[in-house]
Amino acid sequence: DGGITQSPKYLFRKEGQNVTLSCEQNLNHDAMYWYRQDPGQGLRLIYYSQIVNDFQKGDIAEGYSVSREKKESFPLTVTSAQKNPTAFYLCASSGTGGAYEQYFGPGTRLTVT
Amino acid sequence: GNSVTQMEGPVTLSEEAFLTINCTYTATGYPSLFWYVQYPGEGLQLLLKATKADDKGSNKGFEATYRKETTSFHLEKGSVQVSDSAVYFCALSYDSNYQLIWGAGTKLIIKP
């Protein structure tokens, strides 16, 4: 089955620690995205990547970092510089042709205390 | 710039009622339009899409028609079920860098 996996589903960290969220896709998509969603809110774009070894900042990149060393993988690191890291994080991917619809993973809920 | 505006929620309906969730957009050119659904605690799922004017997207009883003259893409369903309770997002494609522009989401609550 093709799709996007995110792990873990729930993640707990202490304040001041960096944490890396995993995102893997087997859809052969070139583009991948990270979004943040706060309770009752919409989606905010953190980072996106259109091709391996290249990525761009989204609207709220401060305090986050990413890498794109493989087409299938786009991990997100939430650093200690992110002031309010507790949120629901969604990874998505899309092809670079057609309508560019995005396909989403199940999300990771990060709680920092 | 490009933008998407959705009707504010929550929208509360009784089971078997007719549903409309309004979505209007501002965009240059000819974007593709999408509706996504998010069930509690889950990721978003593509519900339907339309890629050109007058196209009708449909899936699971939901429909939306791409109306260029009114720049709208309203989501409709003839008879909703409790299981349709979710948050619905309208979005448009941003053709220069594969991004989507998202509406704020509309929470739908269906009461039995």
Short mmCIF file of C-alpha atoms in Angstrom, two decimals:
data_model
loop_
_atom_site.label_atom_id
_atom_site.label_comp_id
_atom_site.label_asym_id
_atom_site.label_seq_id
_atom_site.Cartn_x
_atom_site.Cartn_y
_atom_site.Cartn_z
CA ASP A 1 0.00 0.00 0.00
CA GLY A 2 1.33 3.42 -0.94
CA GLY A 3 1.18 6.13 1.63
CA ILE A 4 2.86 8.36 4.16
CA THR A 5 3.95 7.21 7.58
CA GLN A 6 4.74 9.41 10.54
CA SER A 7 6.20 8.17 13.75
CA PRO A 8 5.60 8.17 16.56
CA LYS A 9 1.89 9.01 16.91
CA TYR A 10 2.49 10.66 20.31
CA LEU A 11 5.74 12.18 21.51
CA PHE A 12 6.58 13.70 24.87
CA ARG A 13 9.67 15.79 25.59
CA LYS A 14 11.03 18.04 28.26
CA GLU A 15 11.55 21.70 27.55
CA GLY A 16 15.02 22.46 26.21
CA GLN A 17 15.39 19.19 24.29
CA ASN A 18 15.50 18.89 20.53
CA VAL A 19 13.19 16.28 19.03
CA THR A 20 13.01 14.81 15.52
CA LEU A 21 9.76 13.75 13.89
CA SER A 22 9.88 11.14 11.19
CA CYS A 23 8.07 11.27 7.83
CA GLU A 24 8.44 8.61 5.13
CA GLN A 25 6.53 8.24 1.85
CA ASN A 26 6.45 5.49 -0.77
CA LEU A 27 4.33 7.39 -3.30
CA ASN A 28 7.38 8.38 -5.38
CA HIS A 29 6.47 12.02 -4.84
CA ASP A 30 9.09 14.72 -5.39
CA ALA A 31 7.58 17.33 -3.05
CA MET A 32 7.14 17.02 0.71
CA TYR A 33 5.75 19.40 3.33
CA TRP A 34 5.54 19.91 7.08
CA TYR A 35 2.57 21.65 8.69
CA ARG A 36 1.75 22.62 12.22
CA GLN A 37 -1.81 22.53 13.54
CA ASP A 38 -2.84 23.99 16.88
CA PRO A 39 -6.12 22.98 18.57
CA GLY A 40 -9.13 24.19 16.63
CA GLN A 41 -6.91 25.91 14.09
CA GLY A 42 -5.97 25.49 10.47
CA LEU A 43 -2.71 24.46 8.87
CA ARG A 44 0.48 26.50 8.93
CA LEU A 45 3.37 25.60 6.64
CA ILE A 46 6.72 25.07 8.36
CA TYR A 47 9.03 23.83 5.58
CA TYR A 48 8.67 22.28 2.17
CA SER A 49 10.95 20.50 -0.26
CA GLN A 50 10.45 20.15 -3.98
CA ILE A 51 13.45 17.92 -4.62
CA VAL A 52 16.13 15.97 -2.79
CA ASN A 53 18.80 18.12 -1.09
CA ASP A 54 16.71 21.26 -1.39
CA PHE A 55 14.10 22.80 0.91
CA GLN A 56 12.49 26.17 1.61
CA LYS A 57 11.11 27.89 4.67
CA GLY A 58 7.39 28.20 5.03
CA ASP A 59 5.45 30.71 7.08
CA ILE A 60 6.62 29.60 10.54
CA ALA A 61 10.11 28.08 10.10
CA GLU A 62 11.72 29.69 13.15
CA GLY A 63 12.75 27.08 15.69
CA TYR A 64 12.50 24.19 13.21
CA SER A 65 14.96 22.48 10.87
CA VAL A 66 14.63 19.84 8.16
CA SER A 67 16.74 17.70 5.85
CA ARG A 68 15.97 15.97 2.58
CA GLU A 69 18.73 13.46 1.89
CA LYS A 70 16.42 10.87 0.33
CA LYS A 71 13.35 11.25 -1.84
CA GLU A 72 11.32 9.12 0.57
CA SER A 73 12.21 10.89 3.81
CA PHE A 74 11.74 14.41 5.19
CA PRO A 75 12.42 14.52 8.95
CA LEU A 76 11.56 17.60 11.00
CA THR A 77 13.57 18.66 14.05
CA VAL A 78 11.84 20.81 16.62
CA THR A 79 14.63 22.67 18.36
CA SER A 80 14.77 24.19 21.82
CA ALA A 81 14.49 27.59 20.13
CA GLN A 82 10.85 26.92 19.22
CA LYS A 83 8.94 28.80 21.91
CA ASN A 84 5.65 26.89 21.78
CA PRO A 85 6.40 23.45 20.33
CA THR A 86 3.35 21.61 21.67
CA ALA A 87 1.16 20.99 18.63
CA PHE A 88 -0.04 18.45 16.07
CA TYR A 89 2.47 18.04 13.23
CA LEU A 90 1.39 16.86 9.80
CA CYS A 91 3.60 15.69 6.95
CA ALA A 92 2.36 15.65 3.35
CA SER A 93 3.67 14.89 -0.11
CA SER A 94 2.65 15.68 -3.66
CA GLY A 95 3.66 15.05 -7.22
CA THR A 96 5.05 17.90 -9.27
CA GLY A 97 2.60 17.48 -12.12
CA GLY A 98 -1.15 17.64 -12.45
CA ALA A 99 -3.19 19.43 -9.79
CA TYR A 100 -0.58 19.15 -7.01
CA GLU A 101 -2.97 17.60 -4.53
CA GLN A 102 -1.23 16.73 -1.28
CA TYR A 103 -1.48 13.44 0.58
CA PHE A 104 -1.11 13.46 4.34
CA GLY A 105 0.29 11.20 7.00
CA PRO A 106 -1.58 10.44 10.25
CA GLY A 107 0.26 13.14 12.19
CA THR A 108 2.43 13.29 15.31
CA ARG A 109 1.13 14.95 18.47
CA LEU A 110 4.08 16.52 20.29
CA THR A 111 3.76 17.58 23.91
CA VAL A 112 6.59 19.52 25.53
CA THR A 113 6.50 20.16 29.27
CA GLY B 1 -2.51 37.50 -3.46
CA ASN B 2 -4.14 34.10 -3.53
CA SER B 3 -6.52 33.27 -0.69
CA VAL B 4 -9.33 30.97 0.36
CA THR B 5 -12.27 31.95 2.58
CA GLN B 6 -14.52 29.38 4.20
CA MET B 7 -17.71 29.81 6.16
CA GLU B 8 -17.09 29.87 9.87
CA GLY B 9 -18.05 26.97 12.02
CA PRO B 10 -19.14 25.08 13.78
CA VAL B 11 -21.95 24.07 11.51
CA THR B 12 -24.46 21.92 13.41
CA LEU B 13 -27.05 19.85 11.55
CA SER B 14 -29.38 16.99 12.26
CA GLU B 15 -28.83 13.63 10.57
CA GLU B 16 -30.26 13.47 7.02
CA ALA B 17 -30.15 17.27 6.62
CA PHE B 18 -28.76 18.97 3.50
CA LEU B 19 -25.24 20.31 3.87
CA THR B 20 -23.59 23.32 2.29
CA ILE B 21 -20.19 24.61 3.35
CA ASN B 22 -19.24 27.76 1.47
CA CYS B 23 -15.79 28.33 0.01
CA THR B 24 -14.72 31.30 -2.09
CA TYR B 25 -11.30 32.04 -3.44
CA THR B 26 -9.10 34.76 -4.85
CA ALA B 27 -6.49 33.68 -7.34
CA THR B 28 -4.71 34.71 -10.47
CA GLY B 29 -4.89 32.32 -13.35
CA TYR B 30 -6.76 29.03 -13.18
CA PRO B 31 -6.10 27.19 -9.95
CA SER B 32 -7.19 23.68 -9.08
CA LEU B 33 -9.55 23.47 -6.11
CA PHE B 34 -9.80 20.87 -3.37
CA TRP B 35 -11.84 19.79 -0.38
CA TYR B 36 -10.12 17.85 2.40
CA VAL B 37 -11.65 16.23 5.47
CA GLN B 38 -10.01 15.74 8.87
CA TYR B 39 -11.50 13.39 11.45
CA PRO B 40 -10.53 13.96 15.10
CA GLY B 41 -6.91 13.13 15.82
CA GLU B 42 -6.13 12.16 12.23
CA GLY B 43 -4.41 13.56 9.19
CA LEU B 44 -6.24 15.18 6.29
CA GLN B 45 -7.81 13.13 3.52
CA LEU B 46 -8.47 14.41 0.02
CA LEU B 47 -12.24 14.36 -0.39
CA LEU B 48 -12.63 15.74 -3.92
CA LYS B 49 -11.06 18.07 -6.43
CA ALA B 50 -11.78 20.06 -9.58
CA THR B 51 -9.16 21.28 -12.00
CA LYS B 52 -11.06 23.62 -14.34
CA ALA B 53 -14.10 25.83 -14.49
CA ASP B 54 -17.47 24.02 -14.36
CA ASP B 55 -15.85 20.75 -13.27
CA LYS B 56 -17.76 18.92 -10.56
CA GLY B 57 -15.79 16.90 -8.05
CA SER B 58 -17.65 14.18 -6.18
CA ASN B 59 -16.89 11.48 -3.62
CA LYS B 60 -18.81 9.63 -0.88
CA GLY B 61 -21.99 11.63 -1.61
CA PHE B 62 -20.20 14.98 -1.41
CA GLU B 63 -20.08 17.30 -4.41
CA ALA B 64 -18.54 20.65 -5.29
CA THR B 65 -18.63 22.60 -8.56
CA TYR B 66 -15.83 24.93 -9.68
CA ARG B 67 -17.61 28.23 -10.41
CA LYS B 68 -15.22 30.70 -11.97
CA GLU B 69 -17.83 33.44 -12.39
CA THR B 70 -18.48 33.51 -8.63
CA THR B 71 -14.99 32.26 -7.62
CA SER B 72 -16.62 29.61 -5.47
CA PHE B 73 -16.30 25.89 -4.71
CA HIS B 74 -19.06 25.15 -2.21
CA LEU B 75 -19.24 21.68 -0.67
CA GLU B 76 -22.67 19.98 -0.65
CA LYS B 77 -24.17 16.71 0.49
CA GLY B 78 -27.80 15.75 0.21
CA SER B 79 -28.17 13.78 3.43
CA VAL B 80 -25.52 13.91 6.13
CA GLN B 81 -24.74 11.19 8.65
CA VAL B 82 -23.27 11.32 12.14
CA SER B 83 -20.09 9.83 10.65
CA ASP B 84 -19.64 12.99 8.52
CA SER B 85 -18.78 14.96 11.66
CA ALA B 86 -15.29 16.31 10.99
CA VAL B 87 -13.40 19.43 9.97
CA TYR B 88 -13.53 20.31 6.28
CA PHE B 89 -10.81 22.35 4.55
CA CYS B 90 -11.03 24.08 1.19
CA ALA B 91 -7.76 24.67 -0.68
CA LEU B 92 -6.41 25.85 -4.00
CA SER B 93 -3.23 24.99 -5.84
CA TYR B 94 -0.46 27.54 -6.09
CA ASP B 95 1.04 26.71 -9.40
CA SER B 96 4.47 28.26 -9.06
CA ASN B 97 5.86 26.04 -6.32
CA TYR B 98 3.37 23.21 -5.75
CA GLN B 99 2.00 24.71 -2.54
CA LEU B 100 -1.64 24.72 -1.55
CA ILE B 101 -3.39 27.77 -0.12
CA TRP B 102 -5.67 26.65 2.72
CA GLY B 103 -8.93 27.88 4.14
CA ALA B 104 -9.28 28.05 7.92
CA GLY B 105 -11.43 24.91 8.10
CA THR B 106 -15.09 24.44 9.01
CA LYS B 107 -16.09 22.11 11.81
CA LEU B 108 -19.21 20.09 11.04
CA ILE B 109 -21.24 18.50 13.83
CA ILE B 110 -24.04 16.11 12.93
CA LYS B 111 -26.53 15.26 15.68
CA PRO B 112 -28.51 12.01 15.59
#
